[in-house]
Short mmCIF file of C-alpha atoms in Angstrom, two decimals:
data_model
loop_
_atom_site.label_atom_id
_atom_site.label_comp_id
_atom_site.label_asym_id
_atom_site.label_seq_id
_atom_site.Cartn_x
_atom_site.Cartn_y
_atom_site.Cartn_z
CA MET A 134 13.48 16.18 -20.59
CA SER A 135 14.55 18.00 -17.39
CA THR A 136 17.54 20.00 -18.64
CA GLN A 137 18.36 21.41 -15.18
CA LYS A 138 18.35 17.91 -13.59
CA ASN A 139 20.63 16.47 -16.31
CA LYS A 140 23.02 19.35 -15.87
CA GLN A 141 23.15 18.89 -12.13
CA ILE A 142 23.83 15.15 -12.42
CA MET A 143 26.70 15.49 -14.97
CA THR A 144 28.15 18.48 -13.12
CA LEU A 145 28.18 16.57 -9.85
CA MET A 146 29.89 13.62 -11.54
CA MET A 147 32.61 15.89 -12.88
CA VAL A 148 33.09 17.62 -9.57
CA VAL A 149 33.39 14.35 -7.69
CA ALA A 150 36.01 13.09 -10.21
CA ILE A 151 38.06 16.28 -9.99
CA CYS A 152 37.90 16.55 -6.23
CA THR A 153 38.87 12.88 -5.83
CA PHE A 154 41.83 13.41 -8.15
CA ALA A 155 42.88 16.49 -6.30
CA THR A 156 42.95 14.76 -2.95
CA GLN A 157 45.09 11.95 -4.40
CA ALA A 158 47.47 13.89 -6.57
CA MET A 159 51.19 13.84 -5.73
CA SER A 160 53.98 16.15 -6.49
CA ALA A 161 56.22 13.29 -7.80
CA GLU A 162 57.42 13.14 -11.34
CA ILE A 163 54.59 12.07 -13.68
CA PRO A 164 55.33 9.33 -16.22
CA ILE A 165 53.67 10.04 -19.62
CA THR A 166 52.81 7.60 -22.45
CA VAL A 167 51.87 8.52 -26.06
CA ASP A 168 50.68 6.03 -28.68
CA ILE A 169 50.23 6.74 -32.38
CA TYR A 170 47.65 4.52 -34.04
CA GLY A 171 45.44 4.50 -37.09
CA GLN A 172 43.44 2.62 -39.68
CA ALA A 173 43.47 2.77 -43.46
CA ASN A 174 40.20 1.49 -44.93
CA LEU A 175 39.86 1.77 -48.69
CA SER A 176 37.38 0.10 -51.03
CA VAL A 177 36.49 -0.02 -54.68
CA ASP A 178 32.69 0.04 -55.06
CA TYR A 179 30.25 -0.42 -57.91
CA MET A 180 26.98 1.21 -56.80
CA ASP A 181 23.64 1.77 -58.39
CA ASN A 182 21.44 4.48 -56.89
CA ALA A 183 18.27 3.03 -58.56
CA ASN A 184 17.32 6.49 -59.77
CA PRO A 185 15.69 6.16 -63.27
CA SER A 186 16.08 9.87 -63.93
CA ASP A 187 19.89 9.62 -63.63
CA SER A 188 21.41 10.15 -67.10
CA ASN A 189 23.93 7.39 -66.39
CA ALA A 190 21.27 4.95 -65.07
CA GLY A 191 22.62 5.67 -61.62
CA GLU A 192 25.50 3.16 -61.93
CA SER A 193 29.04 4.23 -61.19
CA LEU A 194 32.42 3.07 -59.92
CA TYR A 195 33.76 4.67 -56.73
CA LEU A 196 37.03 4.68 -54.79
CA SER A 197 35.98 5.20 -51.14
CA SER A 198 37.95 5.92 -47.95
CA ASN A 199 35.83 4.53 -45.11
CA SER A 200 36.42 5.96 -41.63
CA SER A 201 40.19 6.00 -42.15
CA ARG A 202 41.94 7.68 -39.22
CA LEU A 203 45.13 8.76 -37.54
CA GLY A 204 45.15 9.17 -33.76
CA PHE A 205 47.30 10.05 -30.76
CA LYS A 206 46.43 8.81 -27.29
CA GLY A 207 48.09 8.38 -23.96
CA SER A 208 47.98 8.80 -20.25
CA ALA A 209 49.86 10.37 -17.42
CA ASN A 210 49.87 8.74 -14.01
CA VAL A 211 49.23 11.41 -11.37
CA ALA A 212 48.65 9.28 -8.30
CA GLU A 213 48.23 5.57 -7.42
CA GLY A 214 45.22 4.41 -9.46
CA TYR A 215 44.66 7.86 -11.02
CA ASP A 216 45.55 8.71 -14.63
CA VAL A 217 44.97 11.71 -16.84
CA ILE A 218 43.92 10.25 -20.25
CA TYR A 219 43.67 11.93 -23.67
CA GLN A 220 43.04 11.13 -27.32
CA ILE A 221 43.06 13.23 -30.43
CA GLU A 222 41.74 11.31 -33.43
CA CYS A 223 41.80 12.77 -36.94
CA SER A 224 39.72 11.67 -39.91
CA VAL A 225 41.74 10.85 -43.07
CA ASP A 226 40.26 10.67 -46.61
CA LEU A 227 42.72 8.44 -48.48
CA SER A 228 40.81 8.70 -51.76
CA GLU A 229 40.79 12.59 -51.90
CA GLY A 230 43.83 13.52 -49.72
CA SER A 231 41.94 15.40 -47.11
CA GLY A 232 40.89 15.12 -43.45
CA THR A 233 39.99 16.94 -40.28
CA ILE A 234 41.95 17.45 -37.00
CA ALA A 235 40.15 16.06 -34.00
CA GLY A 236 37.16 15.25 -36.21
CA ARG A 237 36.69 11.85 -34.62
CA ASN A 238 36.66 10.76 -30.99
CA SER A 239 38.85 13.32 -29.20
CA TYR A 240 38.88 13.97 -25.45
CA VAL A 241 40.67 14.62 -22.16
CA GLY A 242 39.70 13.25 -18.80
CA PHE A 243 40.48 11.05 -15.80
CA ASP A 244 40.71 7.26 -15.27
CA THR A 245 40.14 6.42 -11.64
CA PRO A 246 39.15 3.43 -9.48
CA TYR A 247 35.62 4.85 -9.50
CA GLY A 248 35.32 4.91 -13.23
CA ARG A 249 36.35 6.99 -16.29
CA ILE A 250 35.12 10.52 -17.00
CA ILE A 251 36.01 12.32 -20.23
CA GLY A 252 34.92 15.47 -22.12
CA GLY A 253 35.26 16.45 -25.80
CA LYS A 254 33.87 15.01 -29.00
CA TYR A 255 32.76 11.38 -28.61
CA ASP A 256 30.31 8.67 -29.69
CA THR A 257 27.20 8.54 -27.52
CA PRO A 258 26.67 5.30 -25.56
CA PHE A 259 23.48 4.81 -27.61
CA LYS A 260 25.53 4.83 -30.87
CA SER A 261 28.20 2.54 -29.49
CA LEU A 262 25.57 -0.09 -28.63
CA ALA A 263 24.71 -0.39 -32.33
CA THR A 264 28.27 -0.24 -33.82
CA GLY A 265 29.42 -2.88 -31.41
CA ASN A 266 26.72 -5.17 -32.85
CA ASP A 267 27.49 -4.62 -36.52
CA LEU A 268 29.03 -7.20 -38.78
CA PHE A 269 29.71 -4.67 -41.56
CA MET A 270 30.82 -1.58 -39.71
CA ASN A 271 32.13 1.16 -42.02
CA ARG A 272 31.25 -0.85 -45.17
CA ILE A 273 28.29 -0.97 -47.43
CA GLY A 274 25.45 -2.52 -45.45
CA ASP A 275 26.50 -0.84 -42.18
CA ASN A 276 23.52 -1.06 -39.82
CA ARG A 277 23.57 2.74 -39.28
CA ASN A 278 22.14 3.09 -42.85
CA ILE A 279 18.78 2.00 -41.43
CA LEU A 280 19.10 2.49 -37.61
CA GLY A 281 18.58 5.83 -35.80
CA ILE A 282 17.15 7.64 -38.83
CA GLY A 283 15.21 10.85 -38.25
CA GLY A 284 15.35 14.17 -36.37
CA ALA A 285 18.81 14.89 -34.99
CA GLY A 286 19.73 11.25 -35.66
CA PHE A 287 20.55 8.59 -33.07
CA ASN A 288 24.05 7.63 -34.26
CA LEU A 289 25.72 10.73 -32.87
CA ARG A 290 29.36 11.49 -32.47
CA SER A 291 28.57 14.53 -30.40
CA ASP A 292 30.44 17.77 -29.75
CA ASP A 293 30.48 19.12 -26.15
CA ILE A 294 29.84 15.75 -24.49
CA LEU A 295 30.74 14.50 -20.98
CA VAL A 296 30.91 10.67 -20.76
CA TYR A 297 31.16 8.60 -17.59
CA THR A 298 31.99 4.88 -17.77
CA SER A 299 31.63 2.92 -14.59
CA PRO A 300 33.91 0.07 -13.38
CA THR A 301 32.64 -3.35 -14.35
CA TYR A 302 30.79 -5.15 -11.57
CA TYR A 303 29.39 -8.64 -12.06
CA ASN A 304 30.02 -8.30 -15.78
CA LEU A 305 27.88 -5.13 -15.89
CA THR A 306 29.07 -1.75 -17.16
CA LEU A 307 27.17 1.56 -17.16
CA VAL A 308 27.99 4.40 -19.53
CA ALA A 309 26.22 7.78 -19.37
CA GLY A 310 26.78 10.77 -21.59
CA TYR A 311 25.47 14.32 -21.32
CA VAL A 312 25.65 16.77 -24.29
CA ALA A 313 25.94 20.36 -23.01
CA GLU A 314 23.54 23.05 -24.17
CA ASP A 315 26.53 25.18 -25.07
CA GLY A 316 24.57 28.42 -24.76
CA VAL A 317 21.37 27.20 -26.47
CA ASN A 318 18.47 26.36 -24.15
CA GLN A 319 17.13 22.82 -24.71
CA ALA A 320 19.94 21.92 -27.19
CA ASP A 321 21.25 19.22 -24.83
CA ALA A 322 20.96 15.39 -24.93
CA LEU A 323 21.24 12.51 -22.49
CA SER A 324 22.49 9.12 -23.67
CA THR A 325 23.01 5.96 -21.56
CA SER A 326 23.74 2.27 -21.93
CA LEU A 327 23.99 -0.70 -19.63
CA SER A 328 25.88 -3.72 -20.95
CA TYR A 329 26.59 -7.31 -19.78
CA LYS A 330 29.34 -9.55 -21.07
CA ALA A 331 30.10 -13.07 -19.77
CA GLU A 332 32.57 -15.67 -20.89
CA GLU A 333 33.45 -17.57 -17.73
CA VAL A 334 29.87 -18.87 -17.34
CA PHE A 335 30.19 -20.85 -20.59
CA GLN A 336 32.30 -23.79 -21.54
CA ASP A 337 34.58 -24.01 -24.61
CA GLY A 338 35.08 -20.20 -24.86
CA ASP A 339 31.48 -19.29 -25.63
CA CYS A 340 30.60 -15.68 -25.05
CA LEU A 341 27.37 -13.84 -24.54
CA SER A 342 26.95 -10.10 -24.40
CA PHE A 343 23.89 -7.85 -24.41
CA GLY A 344 22.97 -4.37 -23.63
CA ALA A 345 20.23 -1.75 -23.38
CA GLY A 346 20.43 1.89 -24.28
CA TYR A 347 18.25 5.03 -23.91
CA GLU A 348 18.73 8.48 -25.47
CA VAL A 349 16.67 11.71 -25.42
CA HIS A 350 17.24 14.91 -27.43
CA GLY A 351 16.25 18.40 -26.33
CA LYS A 352 13.89 20.26 -28.73
CA ARG A 353 16.51 22.82 -29.88
CA LEU A 354 18.98 20.04 -30.68
CA ILE A 355 16.43 18.77 -33.28
CA GLY A 356 15.45 22.14 -34.68
CA PRO A 357 14.33 25.62 -33.82
CA ALA A 358 10.53 25.00 -34.14
CA VAL A 359 9.78 21.45 -33.06
CA ALA A 360 7.07 20.65 -30.61
CA GLU A 361 8.50 17.53 -28.83
CA SER A 362 11.62 16.05 -27.56
CA GLU A 363 12.64 12.82 -29.35
CA SER A 364 13.87 9.72 -27.73
CA GLY A 365 14.96 6.16 -28.40
CA VAL A 366 15.49 2.72 -26.88
CA ARG A 367 17.83 0.00 -28.13
CA LEU A 368 18.37 -3.64 -27.12
CA ALA A 369 21.33 -5.58 -28.54
CA ALA A 370 22.85 -9.03 -28.08
CA THR A 371 25.73 -11.06 -29.43
CA TYR A 372 26.44 -14.75 -28.86
CA LYS A 373 29.72 -16.47 -30.02
CA THR A 374 30.07 -20.28 -29.91
CA GLY A 375 32.75 -22.20 -31.75
CA ALA A 376 33.09 -20.88 -35.28
CA TRP A 377 29.72 -19.11 -35.15
CA ALA A 378 28.79 -15.60 -34.16
CA PHE A 379 25.15 -14.29 -33.97
CA THR A 380 23.92 -10.78 -33.51
CA GLY A 381 20.53 -9.16 -32.92
CA LEU A 382 19.31 -5.59 -32.30
CA THR A 383 15.96 -3.88 -32.00
CA GLU A 384 15.28 -0.14 -31.75
CA TRP A 385 12.28 1.98 -30.88
CA LEU A 386 12.33 5.75 -31.74
CA TYR A 387 9.67 8.11 -30.41
CA ASP A 388 8.50 11.53 -31.67
CA THR A 389 11.30 11.63 -34.36
CA GLY A 390 11.99 15.04 -35.70
CA GLY A 391 10.08 16.54 -32.73
CA THR A 392 6.79 15.47 -34.23
CA LYS A 393 4.36 13.79 -31.71
CA ASP A 394 3.75 10.12 -32.41
CA ALA A 395 6.19 10.03 -35.35
CA ASP A 396 7.57 6.75 -34.04
CA ARG A 397 9.78 4.31 -35.91
CA ASN A 398 10.72 0.70 -35.06
CA THR A 399 13.75 -1.17 -36.52
CA PHE A 400 14.99 -4.70 -35.88
CA GLY A 401 17.55 -7.05 -37.42
CA GLY A 402 20.55 -9.24 -36.89
CA GLY A 403 23.13 -11.34 -38.52
CA ALA A 404 25.40 -14.42 -38.45
CA ALA A 405 29.08 -15.09 -39.23
CA TYR A 406 30.95 -18.41 -39.67
CA ASP A 407 34.70 -18.78 -39.54
CA LEU A 408 35.76 -21.35 -42.21
CA GLY A 409 39.43 -21.10 -41.14
CA CYS A 410 40.51 -19.66 -44.48
CA CYS A 411 37.95 -16.82 -44.28
CA ILE A 412 34.84 -15.60 -42.51
CA VAL A 413 31.48 -15.58 -44.32
CA LYS A 414 28.72 -13.40 -42.93
CA ALA A 415 25.35 -11.78 -43.61
CA GLN A 416 22.83 -9.56 -41.89
CA VAL A 417 19.26 -8.23 -42.48
CA TYR A 418 17.63 -5.15 -40.99
CA LYS A 419 14.05 -4.01 -41.44
CA CYS A 420 12.51 -0.70 -40.35
CA ASP A 421 8.71 -0.36 -40.09
CA GLY A 422 8.67 3.16 -41.27
CA VAL A 423 7.59 6.32 -39.41
CA ASP A 424 4.07 6.26 -38.01
CA GLY A 425 1.98 8.72 -40.01
CA THR A 426 4.19 8.55 -43.11
CA ALA A 427 2.78 6.21 -45.69
CA ASN A 428 4.97 3.58 -47.43
CA SER A 429 8.16 4.47 -45.46
CA ASN A 430 9.26 0.94 -44.69
CA ALA A 431 12.62 -0.43 -45.82
CA VAL A 432 14.68 -3.62 -45.63
CA MET A 433 18.49 -3.88 -45.97
CA TYR A 434 20.25 -7.05 -46.98
CA VAL A 435 24.05 -7.48 -46.94
CA ALA A 436 26.41 -10.51 -47.32
CA GLY A 437 30.17 -10.75 -47.55
CA VAL A 438 33.39 -12.49 -46.84
CA ASP A 439 36.52 -11.40 -44.88
CA LYS A 440 40.06 -12.73 -45.33
CA LYS A 441 42.65 -11.93 -42.69
CA LEU A 442 46.11 -11.57 -44.21
CA SER A 443 47.62 -10.84 -40.82
CA ASP A 444 46.61 -9.68 -37.43
CA ASP A 445 46.46 -6.15 -38.73
CA THR A 446 45.32 -6.58 -42.33
CA THR A 447 41.99 -7.77 -43.66
CA ILE A 448 40.63 -7.80 -47.24
CA TYR A 449 36.94 -8.14 -47.81
CA ALA A 450 34.06 -8.31 -50.36
CA ALA A 451 30.45 -7.38 -49.72
CA TYR A 452 27.19 -6.99 -51.56
CA ALA A 453 24.34 -4.90 -50.13
CA LEU A 454 20.78 -4.02 -51.19
CA MET A 455 18.25 -1.66 -49.68
CA GLU A 456 14.61 -2.23 -50.66
CA ASN A 457 12.59 0.99 -50.12
CA GLN A 458 8.81 1.32 -50.15
CA ALA A 459 7.44 4.15 -52.27
CA GLY A 460 7.88 6.84 -49.57
CA SER A 461 11.33 5.79 -48.45
CA THR A 462 14.77 6.96 -49.77
CA LEU A 463 17.27 5.08 -47.55
CA ALA A 464 20.64 4.03 -49.04
CA MET A 465 22.78 0.96 -48.31
CA ALA A 466 26.00 2.98 -48.16
CA GLY A 467 26.96 5.80 -45.81
CA GLY A 468 27.16 5.17 -42.07
CA GLY A 469 30.97 5.09 -41.91
CA HIS A 470 31.37 4.32 -45.63
CA GLY A 471 32.85 7.36 -47.32
CA ASP A 472 30.97 7.36 -50.64
CA ASN A 473 27.15 7.19 -50.74
CA VAL A 474 24.39 7.08 -53.25
CA THR A 475 20.96 8.84 -52.99
CA PRO A 476 18.06 6.81 -54.43
CA ALA A 477 14.84 8.18 -55.81
CA SER A 478 11.85 7.68 -53.61
CA GLY A 479 10.95 3.98 -53.63
CA GLY A 480 14.27 3.06 -55.33
CA ASP A 481 16.25 0.00 -54.42
CA PRO A 482 19.94 1.00 -54.35
CA SER A 483 22.58 -1.74 -54.34
CA GLY A 484 26.36 -2.09 -54.41
CA PHE A 485 29.31 -4.42 -54.59
CA SER A 486 32.45 -3.60 -52.66
CA LEU A 487 36.07 -4.85 -52.53
CA GLY A 488 38.17 -3.40 -49.78
CA ILE A 489 41.20 -3.54 -47.54
CA ILE A 490 41.59 -2.54 -43.85
CA HIS A 491 44.99 -2.13 -42.32
CA LYS A 492 45.35 -1.18 -38.64
CA PHE A 493 48.50 0.19 -37.07
#
């Protein structure tokens, strides 16, 4: 990866945004808005880590807080069409009474007619492509349990990131993120996505969306002694028609962990059907394992049901199973789900979850 070139591109984008803002700024009184928002996501889980050496057979009951949050966001209009925007989002662990200030997506930046540019701690465009395609986000069976595994990981909420989001033209939106080296040579990263969403081209409210993403990590972001940069490509699609929704995603990772030819491919998808009283859904993901590592394949199955009590409150149930080959130790919980289990090599961890999500 050309570190110098990436730095020049992202620096130029920031300079253009700031200069454009400066030429448009006015001395008039600036109106400011502040919104307080959040999400409480709590579940009771019965999980088995499938580890025969566990004295309790690996089975246990958990109370898990799953990406619960409290946030503050707002904007200040500084000129016609130009806003300063900000967000401070805190993680909240409802089950243990703890949390972190600005531990989730937190930033400050500009919203302009030419796009949005922000800096801070934020999800990479590559990560967002997968979470937007997940039917079980922040629950057991979250697709991040099997996607983006290895090296520095490809589901990053990165520190020190600049993110540019283009205006939408012809239903297309470009997002580009650059992770600064922050004083460590080759500890940077570049992440991009291009997405398409169309509703008006279909009758009866059908909607199609798809996207492609690319991400590359500098050697020192992975570790101090790796030989290669690692990179990844994702393709994702969602189609909604009537009561049905279908998702699909495939991912190719290259030189994971900085090891040449340690490649890993993963693919999967799901379906959901709205019965009126509730939504039933399921998804399956399979990874082919890391090239050069024997028996490292895995398959994750998850099925569940959602019941909306109101526009802001949903209760849900889900069952998930991860089937690991002898050299794999992937879990079906994690990836946004607060409590996790660690299986023995080749173990098949599983879990059943009952939860509630309330947004405010």
